[in-house]
Short mmCIF file of C-alpha atoms in Angstrom, two decimals:
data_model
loop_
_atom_site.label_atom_id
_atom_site.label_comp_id
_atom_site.label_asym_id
_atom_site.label_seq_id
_atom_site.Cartn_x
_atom_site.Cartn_y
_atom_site.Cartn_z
CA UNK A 1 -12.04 -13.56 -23.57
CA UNK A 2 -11.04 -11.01 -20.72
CA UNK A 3 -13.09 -7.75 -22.11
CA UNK A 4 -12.19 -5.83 -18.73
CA UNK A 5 -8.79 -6.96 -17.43
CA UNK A 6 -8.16 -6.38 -13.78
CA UNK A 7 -5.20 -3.81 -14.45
CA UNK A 8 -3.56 -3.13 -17.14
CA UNK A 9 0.25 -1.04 -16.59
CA UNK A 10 0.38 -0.86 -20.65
CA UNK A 11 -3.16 0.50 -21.31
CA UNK A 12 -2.89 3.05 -18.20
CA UNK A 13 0.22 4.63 -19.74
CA UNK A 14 -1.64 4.88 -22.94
CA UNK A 15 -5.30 5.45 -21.94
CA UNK A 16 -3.43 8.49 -20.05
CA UNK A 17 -1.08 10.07 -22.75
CA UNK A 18 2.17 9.58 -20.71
CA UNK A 19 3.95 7.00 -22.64
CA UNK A 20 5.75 9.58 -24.87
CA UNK A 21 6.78 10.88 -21.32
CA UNK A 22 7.78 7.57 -19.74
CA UNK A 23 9.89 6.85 -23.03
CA UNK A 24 12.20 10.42 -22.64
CA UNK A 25 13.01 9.79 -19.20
CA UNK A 26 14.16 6.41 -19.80
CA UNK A 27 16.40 7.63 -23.06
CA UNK A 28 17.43 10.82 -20.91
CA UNK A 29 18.81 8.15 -18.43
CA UNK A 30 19.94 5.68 -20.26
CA UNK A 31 22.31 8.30 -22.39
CA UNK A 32 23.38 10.27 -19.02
CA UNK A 33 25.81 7.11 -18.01
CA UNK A 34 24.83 7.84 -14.57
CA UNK A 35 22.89 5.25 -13.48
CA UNK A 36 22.97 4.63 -9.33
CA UNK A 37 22.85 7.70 -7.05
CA UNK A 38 22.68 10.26 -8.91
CA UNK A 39 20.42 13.25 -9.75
CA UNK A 40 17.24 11.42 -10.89
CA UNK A 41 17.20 10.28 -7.22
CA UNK A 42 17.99 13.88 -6.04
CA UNK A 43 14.83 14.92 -7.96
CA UNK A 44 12.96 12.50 -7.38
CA UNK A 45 13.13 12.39 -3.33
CA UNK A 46 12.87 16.32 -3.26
CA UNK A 47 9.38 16.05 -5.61
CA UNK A 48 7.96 13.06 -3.09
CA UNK A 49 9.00 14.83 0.09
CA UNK A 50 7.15 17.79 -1.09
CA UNK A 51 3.96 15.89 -2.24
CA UNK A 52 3.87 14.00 0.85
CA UNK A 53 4.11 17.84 2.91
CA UNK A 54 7.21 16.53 4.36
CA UNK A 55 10.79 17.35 4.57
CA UNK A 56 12.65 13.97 3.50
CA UNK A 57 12.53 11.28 1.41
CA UNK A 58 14.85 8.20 1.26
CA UNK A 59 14.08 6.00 -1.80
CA UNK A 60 14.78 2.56 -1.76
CA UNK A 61 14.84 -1.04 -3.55
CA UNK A 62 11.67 -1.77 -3.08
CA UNK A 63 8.94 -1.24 -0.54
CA UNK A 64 9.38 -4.14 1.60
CA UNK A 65 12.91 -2.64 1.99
CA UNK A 66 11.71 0.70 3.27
CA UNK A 67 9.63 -1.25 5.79
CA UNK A 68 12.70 -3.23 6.90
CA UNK A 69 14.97 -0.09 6.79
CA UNK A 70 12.79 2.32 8.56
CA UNK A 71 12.05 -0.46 11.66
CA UNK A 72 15.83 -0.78 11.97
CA UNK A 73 16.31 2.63 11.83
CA UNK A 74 13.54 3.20 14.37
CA UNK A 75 15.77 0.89 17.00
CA UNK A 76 13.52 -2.36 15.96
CA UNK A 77 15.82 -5.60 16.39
CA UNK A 78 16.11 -9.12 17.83
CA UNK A 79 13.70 -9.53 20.97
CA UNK A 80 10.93 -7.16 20.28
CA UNK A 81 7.34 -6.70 18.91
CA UNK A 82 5.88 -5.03 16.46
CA UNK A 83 2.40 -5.12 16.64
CA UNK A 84 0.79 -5.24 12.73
CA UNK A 85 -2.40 -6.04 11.24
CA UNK A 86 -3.73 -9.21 10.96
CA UNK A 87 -4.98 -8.46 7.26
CA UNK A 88 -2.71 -6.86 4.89
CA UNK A 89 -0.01 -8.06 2.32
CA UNK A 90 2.76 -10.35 3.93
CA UNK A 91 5.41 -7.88 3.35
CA UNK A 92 3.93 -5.98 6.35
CA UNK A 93 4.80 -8.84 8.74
CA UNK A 94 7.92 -10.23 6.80
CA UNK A 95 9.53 -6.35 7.18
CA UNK A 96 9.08 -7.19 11.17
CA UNK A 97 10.26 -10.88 10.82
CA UNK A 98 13.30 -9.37 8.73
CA UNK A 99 14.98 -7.18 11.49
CA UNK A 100 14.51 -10.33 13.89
CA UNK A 101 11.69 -9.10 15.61
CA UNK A 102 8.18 -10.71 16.25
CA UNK A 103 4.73 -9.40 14.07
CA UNK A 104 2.18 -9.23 16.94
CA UNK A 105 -1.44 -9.25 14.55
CA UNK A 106 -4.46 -7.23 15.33
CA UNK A 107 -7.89 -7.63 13.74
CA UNK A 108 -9.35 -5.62 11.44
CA UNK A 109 -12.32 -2.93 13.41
CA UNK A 110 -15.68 -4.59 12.95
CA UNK A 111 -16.46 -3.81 9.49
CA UNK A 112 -13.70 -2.80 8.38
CA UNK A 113 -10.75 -3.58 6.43
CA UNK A 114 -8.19 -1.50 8.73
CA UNK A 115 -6.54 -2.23 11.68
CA UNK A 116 -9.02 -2.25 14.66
CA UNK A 117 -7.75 0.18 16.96
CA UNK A 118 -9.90 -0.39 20.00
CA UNK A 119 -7.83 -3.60 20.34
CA UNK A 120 -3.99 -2.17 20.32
CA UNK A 121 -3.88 -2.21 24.19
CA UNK A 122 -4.51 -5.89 23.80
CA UNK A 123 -1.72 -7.03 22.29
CA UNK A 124 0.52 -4.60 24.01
CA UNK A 125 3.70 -6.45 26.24
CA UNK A 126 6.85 -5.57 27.74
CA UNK A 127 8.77 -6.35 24.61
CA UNK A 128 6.25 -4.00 22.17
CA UNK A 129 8.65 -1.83 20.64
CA UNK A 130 6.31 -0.11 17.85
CA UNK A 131 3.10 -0.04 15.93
CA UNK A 132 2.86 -0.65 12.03
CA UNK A 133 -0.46 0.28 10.73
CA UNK A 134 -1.02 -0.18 7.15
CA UNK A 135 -3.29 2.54 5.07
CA UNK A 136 -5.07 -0.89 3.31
CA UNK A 137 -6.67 -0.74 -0.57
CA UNK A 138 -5.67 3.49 -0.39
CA UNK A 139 -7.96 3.77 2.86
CA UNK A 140 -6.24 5.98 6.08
CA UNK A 141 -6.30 4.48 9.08
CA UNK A 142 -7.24 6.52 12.50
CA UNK A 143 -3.76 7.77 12.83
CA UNK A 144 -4.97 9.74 15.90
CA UNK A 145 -6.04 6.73 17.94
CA UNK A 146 -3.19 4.41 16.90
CA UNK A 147 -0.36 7.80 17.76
CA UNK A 148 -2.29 7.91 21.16
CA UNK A 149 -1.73 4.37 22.08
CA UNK A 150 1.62 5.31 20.86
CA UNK A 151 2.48 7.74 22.79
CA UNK A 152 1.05 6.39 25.79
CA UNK A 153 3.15 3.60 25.85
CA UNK A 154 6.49 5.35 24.20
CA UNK A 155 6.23 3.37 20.90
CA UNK A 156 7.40 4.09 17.86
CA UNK A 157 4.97 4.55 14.48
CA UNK A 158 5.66 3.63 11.05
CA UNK A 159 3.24 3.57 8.50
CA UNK A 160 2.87 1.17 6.09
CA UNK A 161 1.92 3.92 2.68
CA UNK A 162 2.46 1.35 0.30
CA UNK A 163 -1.42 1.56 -1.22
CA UNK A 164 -1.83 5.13 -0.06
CA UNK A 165 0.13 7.23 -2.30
CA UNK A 166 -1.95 10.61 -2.31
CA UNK A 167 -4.42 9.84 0.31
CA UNK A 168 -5.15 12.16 3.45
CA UNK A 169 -6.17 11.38 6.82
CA UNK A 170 -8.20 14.72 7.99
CA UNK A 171 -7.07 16.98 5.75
CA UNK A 172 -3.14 15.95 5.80
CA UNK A 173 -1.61 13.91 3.41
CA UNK A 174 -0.40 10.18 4.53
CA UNK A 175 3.14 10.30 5.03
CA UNK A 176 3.65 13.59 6.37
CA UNK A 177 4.44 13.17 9.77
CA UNK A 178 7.66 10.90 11.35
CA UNK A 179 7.72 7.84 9.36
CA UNK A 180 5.86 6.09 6.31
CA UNK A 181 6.88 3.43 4.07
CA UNK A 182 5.52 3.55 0.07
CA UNK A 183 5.63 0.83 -2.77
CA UNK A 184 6.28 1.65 -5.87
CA UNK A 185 5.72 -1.83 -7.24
CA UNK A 186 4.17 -1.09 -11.19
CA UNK A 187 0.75 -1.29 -10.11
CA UNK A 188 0.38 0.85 -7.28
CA UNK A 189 -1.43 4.00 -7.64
CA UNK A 190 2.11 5.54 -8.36
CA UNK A 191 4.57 2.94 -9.68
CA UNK A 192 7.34 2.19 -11.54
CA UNK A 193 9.07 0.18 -14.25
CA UNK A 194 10.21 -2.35 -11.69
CA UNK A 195 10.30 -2.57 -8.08
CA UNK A 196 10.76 0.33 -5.68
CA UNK A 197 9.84 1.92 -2.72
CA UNK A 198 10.89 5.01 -0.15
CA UNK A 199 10.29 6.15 3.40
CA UNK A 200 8.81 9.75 4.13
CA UNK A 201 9.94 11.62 7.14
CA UNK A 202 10.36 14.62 9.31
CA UNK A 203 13.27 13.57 11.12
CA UNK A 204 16.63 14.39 9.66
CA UNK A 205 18.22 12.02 11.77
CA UNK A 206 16.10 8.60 11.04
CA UNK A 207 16.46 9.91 7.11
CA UNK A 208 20.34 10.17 7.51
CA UNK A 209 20.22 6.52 8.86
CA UNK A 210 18.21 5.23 6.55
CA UNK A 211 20.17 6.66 3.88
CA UNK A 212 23.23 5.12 5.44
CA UNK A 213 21.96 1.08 5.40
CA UNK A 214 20.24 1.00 2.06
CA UNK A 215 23.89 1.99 0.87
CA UNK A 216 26.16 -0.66 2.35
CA UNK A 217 26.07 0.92 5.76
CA UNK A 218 28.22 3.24 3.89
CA UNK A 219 28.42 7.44 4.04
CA UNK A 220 32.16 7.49 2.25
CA UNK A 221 32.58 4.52 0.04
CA UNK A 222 34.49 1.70 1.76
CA UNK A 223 34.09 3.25 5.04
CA UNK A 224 31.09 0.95 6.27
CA UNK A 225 29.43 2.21 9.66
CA UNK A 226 27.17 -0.50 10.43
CA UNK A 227 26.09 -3.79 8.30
CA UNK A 228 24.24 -2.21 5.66
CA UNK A 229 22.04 -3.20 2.82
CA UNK A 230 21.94 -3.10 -0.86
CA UNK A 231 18.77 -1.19 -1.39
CA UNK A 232 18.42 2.03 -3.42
CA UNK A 233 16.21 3.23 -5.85
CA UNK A 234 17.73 2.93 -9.63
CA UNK A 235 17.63 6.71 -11.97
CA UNK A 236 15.63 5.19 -14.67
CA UNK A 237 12.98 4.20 -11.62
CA UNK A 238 13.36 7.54 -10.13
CA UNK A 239 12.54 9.44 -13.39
CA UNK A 240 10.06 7.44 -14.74
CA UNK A 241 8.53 7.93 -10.95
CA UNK A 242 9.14 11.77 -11.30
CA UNK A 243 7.32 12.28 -14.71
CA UNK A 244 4.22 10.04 -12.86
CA UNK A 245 4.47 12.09 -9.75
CA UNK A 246 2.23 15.24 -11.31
CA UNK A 247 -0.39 12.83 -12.81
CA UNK A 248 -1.10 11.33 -9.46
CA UNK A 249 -3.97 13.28 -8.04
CA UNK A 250 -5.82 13.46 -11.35
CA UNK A 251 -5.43 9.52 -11.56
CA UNK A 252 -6.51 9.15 -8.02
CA UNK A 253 -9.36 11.79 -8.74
CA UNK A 254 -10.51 8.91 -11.52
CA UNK A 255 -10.36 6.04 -8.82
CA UNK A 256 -12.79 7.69 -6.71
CA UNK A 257 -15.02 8.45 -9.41
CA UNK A 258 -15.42 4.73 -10.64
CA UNK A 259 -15.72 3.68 -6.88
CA UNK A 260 -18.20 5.96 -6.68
CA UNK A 261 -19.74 4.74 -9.31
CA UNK A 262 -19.58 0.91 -7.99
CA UNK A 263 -20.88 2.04 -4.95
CA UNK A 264 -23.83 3.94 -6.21
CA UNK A 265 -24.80 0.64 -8.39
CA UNK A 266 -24.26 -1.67 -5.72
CA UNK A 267 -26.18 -0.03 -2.71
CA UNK A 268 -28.86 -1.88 -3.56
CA UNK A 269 -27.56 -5.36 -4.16
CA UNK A 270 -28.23 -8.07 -1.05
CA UNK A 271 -25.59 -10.23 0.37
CA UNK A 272 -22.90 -7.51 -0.82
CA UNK A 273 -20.63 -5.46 1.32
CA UNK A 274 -19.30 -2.28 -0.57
CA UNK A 275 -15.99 -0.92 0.83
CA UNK A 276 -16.01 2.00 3.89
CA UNK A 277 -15.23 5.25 3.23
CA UNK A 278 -14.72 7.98 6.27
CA UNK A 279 -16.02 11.04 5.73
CA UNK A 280 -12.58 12.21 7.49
CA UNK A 281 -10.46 10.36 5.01
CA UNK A 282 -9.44 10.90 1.29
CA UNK A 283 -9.21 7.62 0.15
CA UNK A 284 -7.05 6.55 -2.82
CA UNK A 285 -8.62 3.57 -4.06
CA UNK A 286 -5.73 1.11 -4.59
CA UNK A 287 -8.22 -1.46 -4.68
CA UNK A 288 -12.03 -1.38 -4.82
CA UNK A 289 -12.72 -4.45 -2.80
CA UNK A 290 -16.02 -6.23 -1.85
CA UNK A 291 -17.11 -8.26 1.03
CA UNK A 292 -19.84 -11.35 -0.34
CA UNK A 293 -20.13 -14.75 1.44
CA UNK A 294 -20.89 -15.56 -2.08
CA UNK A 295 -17.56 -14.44 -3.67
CA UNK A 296 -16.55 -17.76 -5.42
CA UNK A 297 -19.66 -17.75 -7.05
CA UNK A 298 -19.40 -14.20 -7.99
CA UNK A 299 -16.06 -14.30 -8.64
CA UNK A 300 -17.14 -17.57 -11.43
CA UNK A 301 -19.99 -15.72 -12.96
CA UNK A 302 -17.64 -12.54 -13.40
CA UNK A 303 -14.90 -14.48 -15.02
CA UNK A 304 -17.13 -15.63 -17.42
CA UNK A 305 -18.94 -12.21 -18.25
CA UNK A 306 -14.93 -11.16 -19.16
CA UNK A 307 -14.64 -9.44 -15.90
CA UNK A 308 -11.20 -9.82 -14.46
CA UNK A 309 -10.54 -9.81 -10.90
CA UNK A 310 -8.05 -10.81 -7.92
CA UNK A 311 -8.61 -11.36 -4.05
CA UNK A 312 -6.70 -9.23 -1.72
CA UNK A 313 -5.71 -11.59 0.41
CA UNK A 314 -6.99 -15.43 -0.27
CA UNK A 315 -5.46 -16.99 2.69
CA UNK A 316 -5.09 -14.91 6.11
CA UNK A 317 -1.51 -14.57 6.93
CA UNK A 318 -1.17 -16.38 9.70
CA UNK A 319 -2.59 -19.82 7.87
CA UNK A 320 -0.04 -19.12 5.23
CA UNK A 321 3.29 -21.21 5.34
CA UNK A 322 5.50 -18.98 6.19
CA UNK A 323 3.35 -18.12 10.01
CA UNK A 324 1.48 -20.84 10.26
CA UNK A 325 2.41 -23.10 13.60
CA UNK A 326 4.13 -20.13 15.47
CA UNK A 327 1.66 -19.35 18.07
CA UNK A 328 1.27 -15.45 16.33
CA UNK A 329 -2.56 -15.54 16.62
CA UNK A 330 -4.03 -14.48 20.10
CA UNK A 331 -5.92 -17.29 22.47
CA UNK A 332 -9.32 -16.10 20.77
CA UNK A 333 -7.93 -16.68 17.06
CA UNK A 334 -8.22 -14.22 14.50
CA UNK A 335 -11.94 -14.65 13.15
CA UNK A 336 -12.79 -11.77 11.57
CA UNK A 337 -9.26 -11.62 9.68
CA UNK A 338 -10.11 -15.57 8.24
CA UNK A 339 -13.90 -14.12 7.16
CA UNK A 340 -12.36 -11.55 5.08
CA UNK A 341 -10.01 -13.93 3.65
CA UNK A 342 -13.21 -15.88 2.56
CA UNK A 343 -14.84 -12.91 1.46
CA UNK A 344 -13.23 -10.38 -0.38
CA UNK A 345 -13.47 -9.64 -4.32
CA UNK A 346 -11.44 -7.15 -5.61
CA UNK A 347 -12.63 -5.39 -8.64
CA UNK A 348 -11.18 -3.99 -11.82
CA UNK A 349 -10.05 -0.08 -10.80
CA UNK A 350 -7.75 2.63 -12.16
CA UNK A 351 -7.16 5.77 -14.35
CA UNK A 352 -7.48 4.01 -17.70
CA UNK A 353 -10.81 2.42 -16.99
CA UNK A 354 -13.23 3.89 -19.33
CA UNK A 355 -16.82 4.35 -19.08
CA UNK A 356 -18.18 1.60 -20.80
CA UNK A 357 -15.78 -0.67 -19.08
CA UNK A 358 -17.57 0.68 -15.69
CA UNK A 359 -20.65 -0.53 -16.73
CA UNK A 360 -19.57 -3.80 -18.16
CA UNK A 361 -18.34 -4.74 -14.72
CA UNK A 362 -21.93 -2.53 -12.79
CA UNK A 363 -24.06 -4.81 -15.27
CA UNK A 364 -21.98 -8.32 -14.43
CA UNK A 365 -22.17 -7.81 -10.68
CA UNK A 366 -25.41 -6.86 -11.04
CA UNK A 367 -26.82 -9.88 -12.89
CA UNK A 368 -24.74 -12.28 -10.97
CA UNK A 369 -26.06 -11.21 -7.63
CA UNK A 370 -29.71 -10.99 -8.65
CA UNK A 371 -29.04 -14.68 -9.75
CA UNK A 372 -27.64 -15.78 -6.10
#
């Protein structure tokens, strides 16, 4: 019997009194017979923008769309690279594969789980057209070292927000300069009923084309510009993401606390990696995510103490299926990305974890470690 469930979408809206809230927005919705389009969105765009310290926000049908959306917008097509982390979610490099161009993947910086930025001018070639680095498990990357290489090279940035909402790289929040991408997939640190995601911006321009595919291409309906998509954020999404929105640093505020927490218990423990944590960042905490060459075993003992946990990400992308024979991978492999794909353990985080559940999951590492 799971006693600590990995995440739980039911028990946060209850452990954190917003259920009642959740419940009006949907009825307010649901009775206004406007349902695509329509003011929820208005709000809800206007309330992100302004969290994020920007100046727009273009919600969409998810977040892989705003990946895909905000590369095309950004000029990224047939021909070119984009040059993306070699460990994050797939929808990082299927956004790139989408528009027709190629992911280019980078290792992770010795130690940690971000994008290694010492190596960018490595993978850099004539056909580079941008740079996709991906804020991983609510952790900023070193935006100033990837928008130097950037701007060296004349390269366009897009962030990939979708496990940052909230977080701040050196005192600014993520998404508040050109472009970022956010999920709000249910279980992100702000999510929805459903799918859902949104691009951040500064630049009126790459909002107004953004805002022009995910509708059919379409400013004036069935006057079509350019081939379009379907992609835009539903009003019941939009409010139930609006009555979230002013919960979200108090929840994130409890995700550092029980990482905290972890940390503090764990700093002890051999043959365990506990996750980084720049003293110039804010992170969010998506995921609380260990490094063991013993994680199976871990992993095995935890299950059976009623611990529940996932691995962010079991197999490195480029050994999955969908990458695997296209010659992505650099002459000297990927070797770090494939040891964190052995090693990781991600473990149970959020708002609604109480304190008792904390220390069920402190005492089962604990005891399974010792054990090793």
């Amino acid at each position: 019997m799971t006693k600590v469930p990995f995440f739980d979408l039911q028990e946060l809206h209850t452990a954190t009194g917003t259920q009642e809230e959740i419940d009006a927005a949907v009825l307010r919705v649901s009775r206004s017979g406007r349902y695509i389009l329509g003011r929820e969105l208005e709000a809800f765009e206007a309330a992100y923008a302004a969290y994020c310290e920007n100046t727009h926000c273009v919600a969409t049908g998810s977040g892989l769309a705003a990946l895909e959306l905000a590369l095309r917008a950004l000029g990224v097509g047939p021909g070119d690279e984009v040059i993306v982390p070699a460990h994050t979610f797939i929808g990082t490099w299927l956004a790139v594969s989408a528009t027709g161009a190629r992911p280019v993947p980078v290792e992770p910086g010795e130690g940690s789980f971000q994008i290694g930025t010492e190596l960018l001018e490595a993978a850099l070639t004539p056909r580079t057209r941008a740079v996709m680095p991906v804020h991983l498990y609510g952790h900023p990357v070193d935006l100033d070292a990837v928008e130097r290489f950037a701007e060296r090279h004349g390269l366009a940035v897009l962030e990939d927000a979708a496990q940052a909402h909230g977080a701040r790289y050196r005192g600014r929040r993520v998404g508040s300069g050109r472009a970022a991408a956010f999920s709000f997939y249910p279980g992100k640190n702000l999510g929805a009923l459903g799918d859902g995601g949104a691009v951040v911006t500064d630049d009126p321009e790459l909002a107004d084309r953004i805002r022009l595919l995910r509708n059919y291409g379409s400013r004036e309906k069935y006057v079509h510009q350019e081939q379009g998509a379907n992609s835009r954020l539903d009003e019941i999404q939009a409010a139930v993401l609006a009555t979230k929105l002013p919960h979200l640093d108090a929840w994130n505020e409890r995700r550092r606390e029980v990482a905290r927490r972890y940390t503090e218990a764990f700093a002890d423990l051999p043959g365990l990696t506990t996750p980084e944590d720049a003293p110039w960042a804010e992170h969010v905490w998506h995921q609380y995510v260990l490094r063991t060459p013993h994680r199976e075993f871990l992993r095995r003992r935890l299950e059976e103490a009623g611990v529940g946990t996932l691995i962010h990400y079991p197999v490195a992308i480029h050994r999955t299926p969908a990458y695997a024979g296209q010659g992505l991978e650099p002459a000297a492999g990927l070797p770090r990305t494939e040891r964190l794909a052995d090693e990781v353990l991600s473990l149970p985080i959020g708002p609604q974890l109480p304190d008792y559940a904390i220390d069920l999951v402190v005492d089962a590492v604990r005891t399974a470690l010792t054990a090793v």
